[in-house]
Amino acid sequence: MAMVLLATDSDETAEETFAALSAPETSVSRVTRGEDVREVAAELEPDLVILDLQIGNMGGVAACLDLRHEITAGRLKPLKILLLLDREADIWIATEAKADCELVKPLNALKLRKTASALLS
């Protein structure tokens, strides 16, 4: 079973993500604060972390960099990171944050499902 961790404080983004990724072979958990991502990722050991760009006071970029640091230091197992962006102009920030992939909102369920599947395979 694939484990996905979603970090967003947007109920709309959460609902769209849960609907797109709901499947018997996929489990999706959610945190609403960026500062909780590292702790929950260490506990759940997800295969994929989906980070919303804007998450309260610790956004997706900071959470992504934090996860990459923890993986490099050997404190977290390797995982894939998908960054959800607000606009096309933010694509460069996903590269700087070392995200594996990015999608620009509004989310498209089919595109999200295909992207998640590709990252998980």
PDB file of C-alpha atoms in Angstrom:
ATOM      1  CA  MET A   1       0.000   0.000   0.000  1.00  0.00           C
ATOM      2  CA  ALA A   2       1.257   3.469  -0.896  1.00  0.00           C
ATOM      3  CA  MET A   3       1.284   6.012   1.925  1.00  0.00           C
ATOM      4  CA  VAL A   4       0.748   9.684   1.034  1.00  0.00           C
ATOM      5  CA  LEU A   5       1.105  12.592   3.447  1.00  0.00           C
ATOM      6  CA  LEU A   6      -0.678  15.820   2.462  1.00  0.00           C
ATOM      7  CA  ALA A   7       0.280  19.098   4.118  1.00  0.00           C
ATOM      8  CA  THR A   8      -2.271  21.845   3.536  1.00  0.00           C
ATOM      9  CA  ASP A   9      -4.419  24.146   5.624  1.00  0.00           C
ATOM     10  CA  SER A  10      -6.896  24.469   2.742  1.00  0.00           C
ATOM     11  CA  ASP A  11      -9.935  22.218   3.130  1.00  0.00           C
ATOM     12  CA  GLU A  12     -10.650  22.616  -0.586  1.00  0.00           C
ATOM     13  CA  THR A  13      -7.174  21.386  -1.562  1.00  0.00           C
ATOM     14  CA  ALA A  14      -7.482  18.527   0.931  1.00  0.00           C
ATOM     15  CA  GLU A  15     -10.873  17.454  -0.432  1.00  0.00           C
ATOM     16  CA  GLU A  16      -9.604  17.574  -4.031  1.00  0.00           C
ATOM     17  CA  THR A  17      -6.511  15.559  -3.129  1.00  0.00           C
ATOM     18  CA  PHE A  18      -8.399  12.916  -1.130  1.00  0.00           C
ATOM     19  CA  ALA A  19     -10.927  12.550  -3.975  1.00  0.00           C
ATOM     20  CA  ALA A  20      -8.198  12.241  -6.625  1.00  0.00           C
ATOM     21  CA  LEU A  21      -6.060   9.750  -4.705  1.00  0.00           C
ATOM     22  CA  SER A  22      -8.740   7.652  -3.018  1.00  0.00           C
ATOM     23  CA  ALA A  23      -8.023   4.027  -3.886  1.00  0.00           C
ATOM     24  CA  PRO A  24      -7.772   0.734  -2.020  1.00  0.00           C
ATOM     25  CA  GLU A  25      -3.996   0.689  -2.578  1.00  0.00           C
ATOM     26  CA  THR A  26      -3.421   4.265  -1.364  1.00  0.00           C
ATOM     27  CA  SER A  27      -3.665   5.725   2.126  1.00  0.00           C
ATOM     28  CA  VAL A  28      -3.727   9.522   2.459  1.00  0.00           C
ATOM     29  CA  SER A  29      -3.100  11.352   5.746  1.00  0.00           C
ATOM     30  CA  ARG A  30      -3.206  15.103   6.318  1.00  0.00           C
ATOM     31  CA  VAL A  31      -1.464  17.674   8.456  1.00  0.00           C
ATOM     32  CA  THR A  32      -2.548  21.314   8.518  1.00  0.00           C
ATOM     33  CA  ARG A  33       0.709  22.866   9.726  1.00  0.00           C
ATOM     34  CA  GLY A  34       4.025  22.865   7.884  1.00  0.00           C
ATOM     35  CA  GLU A  35       5.956  22.489  11.123  1.00  0.00           C
ATOM     36  CA  ASP A  36       4.236  19.107  11.696  1.00  0.00           C
ATOM     37  CA  VAL A  37       5.437  17.584   8.416  1.00  0.00           C
ATOM     38  CA  ARG A  38       8.817  16.289   9.629  1.00  0.00           C
ATOM     39  CA  GLU A  39       7.437  14.619  12.762  1.00  0.00           C
ATOM     40  CA  VAL A  40       4.502  12.984  10.976  1.00  0.00           C
ATOM     41  CA  ALA A  41       6.724  11.903   8.052  1.00  0.00           C
ATOM     42  CA  ALA A  42       9.090  10.234  10.528  1.00  0.00           C
ATOM     43  CA  GLU A  43       6.146   8.474  12.183  1.00  0.00           C
ATOM     44  CA  LEU A  44       4.202   7.394   9.058  1.00  0.00           C
ATOM     45  CA  GLU A  45       7.150   6.910   6.663  1.00  0.00           C
ATOM     46  CA  PRO A  46       5.140   8.016   3.608  1.00  0.00           C
ATOM     47  CA  ASP A  47       6.171   7.179   0.061  1.00  0.00           C
ATOM     48  CA  LEU A  48       4.978  10.584  -1.160  1.00  0.00           C
ATOM     49  CA  VAL A  49       4.589  13.938   0.587  1.00  0.00           C
ATOM     50  CA  ILE A  50       2.370  16.545  -1.079  1.00  0.00           C
ATOM     51  CA  LEU A  51       3.098  20.058   0.169  1.00  0.00           C
ATOM     52  CA  ASP A  52       0.895  23.086  -0.446  1.00  0.00           C
ATOM     53  CA  LEU A  53       3.015  26.174  -1.156  1.00  0.00           C
ATOM     54  CA  GLN A  54       1.175  28.250   1.454  1.00  0.00           C
ATOM     55  CA  ILE A  55       0.754  26.432   4.779  1.00  0.00           C
ATOM     56  CA  GLY A  56       0.450  28.858   7.666  1.00  0.00           C
ATOM     57  CA  ASN A  57       3.781  30.034   9.042  1.00  0.00           C
ATOM     58  CA  MET A  58       5.931  27.209   7.534  1.00  0.00           C
ATOM     59  CA  GLY A  59       5.112  26.837   3.877  1.00  0.00           C
ATOM     60  CA  GLY A  60       5.733  24.063   1.395  1.00  0.00           C
ATOM     61  CA  VAL A  61       9.172  25.300   0.366  1.00  0.00           C
ATOM     62  CA  ALA A  62      10.498  25.359   3.948  1.00  0.00           C
ATOM     63  CA  ALA A  63       8.914  21.967   4.674  1.00  0.00           C
ATOM     64  CA  CYS A  64      10.411  20.530   1.471  1.00  0.00           C
ATOM     65  CA  LEU A  65      13.893  21.793   2.315  1.00  0.00           C
ATOM     66  CA  ASP A  66      13.510  20.466   5.865  1.00  0.00           C
ATOM     67  CA  LEU A  67      12.538  17.003   4.588  1.00  0.00           C
ATOM     68  CA  ARG A  68      15.457  16.958   2.136  1.00  0.00           C
ATOM     69  CA  HIS A  69      17.840  17.904   4.969  1.00  0.00           C
ATOM     70  CA  GLU A  70      16.483  15.105   7.184  1.00  0.00           C
ATOM     71  CA  ILE A  71      16.754  12.557   4.340  1.00  0.00           C
ATOM     72  CA  THR A  72      20.328  13.617   3.545  1.00  0.00           C
ATOM     73  CA  ALA A  73      21.252  13.345   7.230  1.00  0.00           C
ATOM     74  CA  GLY A  74      19.781   9.816   7.321  1.00  0.00           C
ATOM     75  CA  ARG A  75      17.069  10.662   9.842  1.00  0.00           C
ATOM     76  CA  LEU A  76      14.227  10.040   7.361  1.00  0.00           C
ATOM     77  CA  LYS A  77      13.890   7.342   4.746  1.00  0.00           C
ATOM     78  CA  PRO A  78      13.935   8.587   1.127  1.00  0.00           C
ATOM     79  CA  LEU A  79      10.579   9.777  -0.176  1.00  0.00           C
ATOM     80  CA  LYS A  80       9.135  11.694  -3.098  1.00  0.00           C
ATOM     81  CA  ILE A  81       7.898  15.282  -2.716  1.00  0.00           C
ATOM     82  CA  LEU A  82       5.232  16.999  -4.807  1.00  0.00           C
ATOM     83  CA  LEU A  83       4.859  20.760  -4.332  1.00  0.00           C
ATOM     84  CA  LEU A  84       1.476  22.395  -5.067  1.00  0.00           C
ATOM     85  CA  LEU A  85       2.069  25.861  -6.462  1.00  0.00           C
ATOM     86  CA  ASP A  86      -0.172  28.904  -6.646  1.00  0.00           C
ATOM     87  CA  ARG A  87       0.972  30.085 -10.093  1.00  0.00           C
ATOM     88  CA  GLU A  88       3.252  29.189 -13.003  1.00  0.00           C
ATOM     89  CA  ALA A  89       5.792  31.814 -11.900  1.00  0.00           C
ATOM     90  CA  ASP A  90       6.437  29.732  -8.751  1.00  0.00           C
ATOM     91  CA  ILE A  91       7.889  26.774 -10.696  1.00  0.00           C
ATOM     92  CA  TRP A  92      11.461  27.982 -10.132  1.00  0.00           C
ATOM     93  CA  ILE A  93      10.905  27.874  -6.363  1.00  0.00           C
ATOM     94  CA  ALA A  94       9.980  24.173  -6.567  1.00  0.00           C
ATOM     95  CA  THR A  95      13.311  23.485  -8.267  1.00  0.00           C
ATOM     96  CA  GLU A  96      15.175  25.459  -5.607  1.00  0.00           C
ATOM     97  CA  ALA A  97      13.331  23.520  -2.888  1.00  0.00           C
ATOM     98  CA  LYS A  98      14.426  20.217  -4.487  1.00  0.00           C
ATOM     99  CA  ALA A  99      10.875  18.968  -5.001  1.00  0.00           C
ATOM    100  CA  ASP A 100      10.584  15.911  -7.245  1.00  0.00           C
ATOM    101  CA  CYS A 101       7.654  17.432  -9.095  1.00  0.00           C
ATOM    102  CA  GLU A 102       5.221  20.331  -8.953  1.00  0.00           C
ATOM    103  CA  LEU A 103       1.655  21.065  -9.987  1.00  0.00           C
ATOM    104  CA  VAL A 104       0.055  24.482 -10.350  1.00  0.00           C
ATOM    105  CA  LYS A 105      -3.350  24.960  -8.705  1.00  0.00           C
ATOM    106  CA  PRO A 106      -6.240  24.776  -9.305  1.00  0.00           C
ATOM    107  CA  LEU A 107      -5.797  21.024  -9.116  1.00  0.00           C
ATOM    108  CA  ASN A 108      -6.942  18.713 -11.865  1.00  0.00           C
ATOM    109  CA  ALA A 109      -7.865  15.329 -10.335  1.00  0.00           C
ATOM    110  CA  LEU A 110      -6.683  13.281 -13.322  1.00  0.00           C
ATOM    111  CA  LYS A 111      -3.361  15.126 -13.546  1.00  0.00           C
ATOM    112  CA  LEU A 112      -2.829  14.809  -9.775  1.00  0.00           C
ATOM    113  CA  ARG A 113      -3.586  11.070  -9.891  1.00  0.00           C
ATOM    114  CA  LYS A 114      -1.210  10.520 -12.839  1.00  0.00           C
ATOM    115  CA  THR A 115       1.558  12.583 -11.228  1.00  0.00           C
ATOM    116  CA  ALA A 116       1.216  10.771  -7.898  1.00  0.00           C
ATOM    117  CA  SER A 117       1.214   7.384  -9.643  1.00  0.00           C
ATOM    118  CA  ALA A 118       4.346   8.276 -11.599  1.00  0.00           C
ATOM    119  CA  LEU A 119       6.132   9.407  -8.425  1.00  0.00           C
ATOM    120  CA  LEU A 120       5.073   6.273  -6.540  1.00  0.00           C
ATOM    121  CA  SER A 121       6.140   3.817  -9.262  1.00  0.00           C
TER     122      SER A 121
END
